[in-house]
């Protein structure tokens, strides 16, 4: 998967903690399993009874079937439409109790197209089953399905950058420390040597003063540090 620059920038800033991405599958996808005879409605085949024009269909096609429709996906949500041309069908996720959809509403009017969706599914593999009622000569139409994948936490850009920055800062700190220690020890040596020189000079002056009785005002030739 390609990651956009804004995405990377955001993840660098630690703004993005989880990435959700929608993936849409067409009714023609081999991942969609039909448990019975199918008839595809597209530009070449008439779409009698489809509750949407061809242009409104995803990839301009819908598959009709008298059998079940099964689709498995790894994600946290799905969104789809189900066309119930005749009869009734149940939409079941992960073998749950299921929800019923009918081609007729309570008032007896045709309601072919139904939006089906579920959000907040636990992250993992899910199985969606659209099951026609065997009693009612049901015909289902399936156009497309969108499911949401939750990608693992964004690239460790932040922590890598942090580790690198930490390493660089740490390395520089050590370097400066060593440099400082070297300079300090050099300076100490210089001071030591200078003090030695100073006491040698003072000593010789004192000797001179003693020898010649001169009243020499001995001042430090080098200021003390
Ligand atoms: C995925 O698609 C659904 C339905 O169109 C939409 O409500 C949802 O916000 C989308 N999610 C993402 C992450 O794009
Ligand atoms: C759309 O349909 C064509 C022809 O059936 C197919 O080759 C193509 O993969 C489909 N596109 C998608 C996104 O499913
Ligand atoms: C159902 O159909 C009747 C007449 O056939 C109509 O009066 C009514 O408004 C329709 N109800 C709905 C919810 O569309
Ligand atoms: C189904 O969703 C579409 C938008 O995706 C909306 O226009 C339509 O009104 C919805 N139908 C029902 C019955 O909620």
Coordinates of C-alpha atoms and ligand atoms in Angstrom, one line a residue:
X1 CA 0.0 0.0 0.0
X2 CA 1.3 3.4 -0.9
X3 CA 1.2 6.0 1.8
X4 CA 0.6 9.6 1.1
X5 CA 2.9 12.4 2.2
X6 CA 0.2 14.0 4.4
X7 CA -0.3 10.6 6.0
X8 CA 3.4 10.3 6.7
X9 CA 3.5 13.8 8.1
X10 CA 0.5 13.1 10.3
X11 CA 1.9 9.9 11.5
X12 CA 5.2 11.7 12.2
X13 CA 3.2 14.0 14.4
X14 CA 1.6 11.1 16.1
X15 CA -1.9 12.3 15.0
X16 CA -2.9 9.1 13.3
X17 CA -3.1 6.2 15.7
X18 CA -5.1 3.8 13.5
X19 CA -5.8 3.8 9.8
X20 CA -9.1 2.8 8.4
X21 CA -9.4 2.1 4.7
X22 CA -12.4 1.2 2.6
X23 CA -12.2 -1.5 0.0
X24 CA -15.0 -2.1 -2.5
X25 CA -15.7 -5.4 -4.2
X26 CA -17.8 -5.8 -7.3
X27 CA -20.5 -8.4 -7.7
X28 CA -18.2 -9.9 -10.4
X29 CA -15.4 -10.5 -7.9
X30 CA -14.3 -14.1 -7.5
X31 CA -14.3 -13.5 -3.8
X32 CA -18.1 -13.2 -3.8
X33 CA -19.5 -16.7 -3.6
X34 CA -22.9 -17.5 -5.1
X35 CA -24.6 -20.6 -3.9
X36 CA -26.9 -21.0 -6.9
X37 CA -27.5 -20.1 -10.5
X38 CA -26.6 -16.5 -11.3
X39 CA -27.7 -14.0 -13.9
X40 CA -25.6 -10.9 -14.5
X41 CA -27.3 -7.6 -15.3
X42 CA -25.0 -5.3 -17.2
X43 CA -24.8 -3.3 -20.4
X44 CA -25.3 -6.5 -22.5
X45 CA -28.1 -8.0 -20.4
X46 CA -31.4 -6.3 -19.5
X47 CA -31.8 -5.3 -15.8
X48 CA -35.5 -6.0 -15.3
X49 CA -36.4 -5.1 -11.8
X50 CA -33.2 -3.6 -10.6
X51 CA -34.0 -0.7 -8.4
X52 CA -31.3 1.5 -9.9
X53 CA -30.2 2.5 -13.3
X54 CA -27.1 0.9 -14.8
X55 CA -25.0 4.1 -14.2
X56 CA -25.9 4.0 -10.5
X57 CA -24.6 0.5 -10.1
X58 CA -21.0 -0.1 -9.0
X59 CA -19.1 -1.1 -12.1
X60 CA -22.4 -1.0 -14.0
X61 CA -23.4 -4.5 -13.0
X62 CA -25.5 -6.5 -10.6
X63 CA -25.7 -10.2 -10.1
X64 CA -29.0 -12.0 -9.5
X65 CA -29.2 -15.3 -7.9
X66 CA -31.7 -17.7 -6.4
X67 CA -29.0 -19.0 -4.1
X68 CA -27.1 -17.6 -1.2
X69 CA -24.4 -14.9 -1.4
X70 CA -21.3 -15.3 0.8
X71 CA -18.5 -12.9 1.3
X72 CA -15.6 -13.1 3.8
X73 CA -13.5 -10.2 4.7
X74 CA -11.0 -9.1 7.3
X75 CA -12.1 -5.8 8.7
X76 CA -14.2 -3.8 11.1
X77 CA -17.3 -2.7 9.1
X78 CA -19.2 -3.4 5.9
X79 CA -21.6 -1.4 3.8
X80 CA -23.7 -2.9 0.9
X81 CA -27.0 -3.0 -0.8
X82 CA -29.1 -6.1 -1.3
X83 CA -31.9 -6.2 -3.9
X84 CA -34.7 -8.5 -2.9
X85 CA -36.6 -8.9 -6.1
X86 CA -39.0 -11.5 -4.8
X87 CA -39.6 -13.0 -1.4
X88 CA -37.5 -12.6 1.6
X89 CA -33.9 -12.9 2.7
X90 CA -31.8 -12.9 5.8
X91 CA -28.6 -11.1 6.2
X92 CA -26.4 -12.9 8.7
X93 CA -22.9 -11.9 9.9
X94 CA -20.7 -14.5 11.5
X95 CA -23.5 -16.9 12.0
X96 CA -25.5 -14.5 14.1
X97 CA -29.3 -14.3 14.4
X98 CA -29.6 -12.3 11.1
X99 CA -31.9 -9.6 9.9
X100 CA -34.8 -10.1 7.5
X101 CA -35.5 -8.1 4.4
X102 CA -38.5 -8.4 2.2
X103 CA -39.4 -7.3 -1.3
X104 CA -42.6 -5.8 0.1
X105 CA -42.8 -3.2 2.8
X106 CA -45.5 -3.2 5.6
X107 CA -47.9 -1.3 3.3
X108 CA -47.4 -3.9 0.6
X109 CA -45.3 -1.7 -1.7
X110 CA -42.2 -3.0 -3.4
X111 CA -39.0 -2.1 -1.6
X112 CA -36.4 -3.9 -3.6
X113 CA -33.2 -2.2 -2.6
X114 CA -32.1 -2.3 1.0
X115 CA -29.0 -0.8 2.5
X116 CA -27.2 -3.2 4.8
X117 CA -24.3 -2.3 7.0
X118 CA -22.6 -3.0 10.3
X119 CA -19.9 -1.0 12.0
X120 CA -17.8 -1.6 15.0
X121 CA -17.2 -5.2 14.3
X122 CA -14.3 -6.8 16.2
X123 CA -11.1 -6.6 14.1
X124 CA -10.7 -9.9 12.3
X125 CA -12.2 -12.1 9.7
X126 CA -16.0 -11.9 9.2
X127 CA -18.4 -13.8 7.1
X128 CA -21.4 -12.1 5.5
X129 CA -24.2 -14.4 4.4
X130 CA -27.2 -13.3 2.4
X131 CA -29.6 -16.2 2.6
X132 CA -32.8 -16.4 0.5
X133 CA -35.8 -17.8 2.3
X134 CA -36.5 -21.2 0.8
X135 CA -40.3 -20.8 1.1
X136 CA -40.7 -17.7 -1.1
X137 CA -38.9 -18.2 -4.5
X138 CA -36.6 -15.4 -3.5
X139 CA -34.3 -13.8 -6.0
X140 CA -31.5 -11.6 -4.7
X141 CA -29.5 -9.0 -6.5
X142 CA -26.0 -8.0 -5.4
X143 CA -24.2 -4.9 -6.7
X144 CA -21.2 -4.3 -4.5
X145 CA -19.9 -4.3 -1.0
X146 CA -17.5 -2.0 0.8
X147 CA -15.7 -3.1 3.8
X148 CA -13.4 -1.2 6.1
X149 CA -10.0 -2.5 7.0
X150 CA -8.2 -1.4 10.1
X151 CA -4.6 -1.2 9.3
X152 CA -2.1 -1.9 12.1
X153 CA -0.6 1.1 13.8
X154 CA 1.0 3.4 11.3
X155 CA 4.7 2.9 10.4
X156 CA 7.0 3.3 13.3
X157 CA 8.2 6.5 11.7
X158 CA 7.8 8.4 14.9
X159 CA 9.6 6.0 17.1
X160 CA 12.3 5.4 14.5
X161 CA 12.8 9.1 14.1
X162 CA 12.8 9.4 17.9
X163 CA 15.3 6.7 18.3
X164 CA 17.5 8.2 15.6
X165 CA 17.2 11.7 17.2
X166 CA 17.9 10.2 20.6
X167 CA 20.9 8.4 19.3
X168 CA 22.3 11.5 17.6
X169 CA 21.7 13.6 20.7
X170 CA 23.2 10.9 22.9
X171 CA 26.2 10.5 20.7
X172 CA 26.8 14.3 20.6
X173 CA 26.5 14.4 24.4
X174 CA 29.1 11.7 24.8
X175 CA 31.3 13.5 22.2
X176 CA 31.0 16.8 24.0
X177 CA 31.6 15.1 27.3
X178 CA 34.9 13.6 26.1
X179 CA 35.9 16.9 24.5
X180 CA 35.2 18.7 27.7
X181 CA 37.1 16.1 29.8
X182 CA 40.1 16.4 27.4
X183 CA 40.1 20.2 27.5
X184 CA 39.7 20.2 31.3
X185 CA 42.6 17.8 31.9
X186 CA 44.8 19.7 29.5
X187 CA 43.9 23.0 31.3
X188 CA 44.7 21.3 34.7
X189 CA 48.1 20.2 33.4
X190 CA 48.8 23.7 32.1
X191 CA 47.9 25.2 35.5
X192 CA 49.9 22.6 37.3
X193 CA 53.0 23.3 35.2
X194 CA 52.5 27.1 35.5
X195 CA 52.2 26.8 39.3
X196 CA 55.4 24.7 39.4
X197 CA 57.2 27.3 37.3
X198 CA 55.8 30.0 39.5
X199 CA 57.1 28.4 42.7
X200 CA 60.5 27.8 41.1
X201 CA 60.7 31.5 40.2
X202 CA 59.6 32.5 43.7
X203 CA 62.1 30.1 45.2
X204 CA 65.0 31.4 43.1
X205 CA 64.0 35.0 43.9
X206 CA 64.0 34.2 47.6
X207 CA 67.4 32.6 47.3
X208 CA 68.6 35.8 45.5
X209 CA 67.1 38.0 48.1
X210 CA 68.8 36.0 50.9
X211 CA 72.1 36.0 49.1
X212 CA 72.2 39.7 48.2
X213 CA 70.1 41.2 51.0
X214 CA 68.1 43.0 48.4
X215 CA 64.6 43.9 49.3
X216 CA 62.9 42.5 46.3
X217 CA 59.2 43.0 46.2
X218 CA 58.2 39.6 44.9
X219 CA 55.0 39.7 43.0
X220 CA 53.4 36.7 41.4
X221 CA 54.7 36.7 37.8
X222 CA 51.6 34.8 36.9
X223 CA 48.2 35.6 38.3
X224 CA 46.8 32.8 40.4
X225 CA 43.9 31.0 38.9
Ligands
LIG1 C1 -16.4 3.7 4.2 O1 -17.5 3.8 3.5 C2 -18.7 4.1 4.3 C3 -19.9 4.1 3.4 O2 -19.8 4.8 2.3 C4 -18.5 5.5 5.0 O3 -19.7 5.7 5.8 C5 -17.3 5.4 5.8 O4 -17.0 6.7 6.4 C6 -16.1 5.0 5.0 N1 -14.9 4.8 5.9 C7 -13.7 5.2 5.5 C8 -12.6 4.9 6.5 O5 -13.5 5.8 4.5
LIG2 C1 -15.5 -4.1 -13.4 O1 -15.9 -5.1 -14.3 C2 -15.0 -5.5 -15.2 C3 -15.7 -6.4 -16.2 O2 -16.5 -7.3 -15.6 C4 -13.9 -6.2 -14.4 O3 -12.9 -6.7 -15.3 C5 -13.3 -5.3 -13.4 O4 -12.3 -5.9 -12.6 C6 -14.4 -4.7 -12.5 N1 -13.8 -3.7 -11.6 C7 -13.9 -3.9 -10.3 C8 -13.3 -2.7 -9.5 O5 -14.4 -4.8 -9.8
LIG3 C1 -47.6 2.5 -0.8 O1 -48.5 2.5 -2.0 C2 -49.6 3.2 -1.8 C3 -50.5 3.1 -3.0 O2 -50.1 2.0 -3.8 C4 -49.3 4.7 -1.6 O3 -50.4 5.5 -1.4 C5 -48.4 4.8 -0.4 O4 -47.9 6.1 -0.3 C6 -47.2 3.9 -0.5 N1 -46.4 3.9 0.7 C7 -45.1 4.2 0.7 C8 -44.5 4.2 2.1 O5 -44.5 4.5 -0.3
LIG4 C1 -29.5 3.8 1.0 O1 -28.3 4.6 0.9 C2 -28.3 5.5 -0.1 C3 -27.0 6.2 -0.1 O2 -26.0 5.3 -0.2 C4 -29.5 6.5 0.2 O3 -29.5 7.4 -0.9 C5 -30.8 5.7 0.3 O4 -31.8 6.6 0.7 C6 -30.7 4.7 1.4 N1 -31.9 3.9 1.4 C7 -32.5 3.6 2.5 C8 -33.7 2.7 2.4 O5 -32.1 3.9 3.6

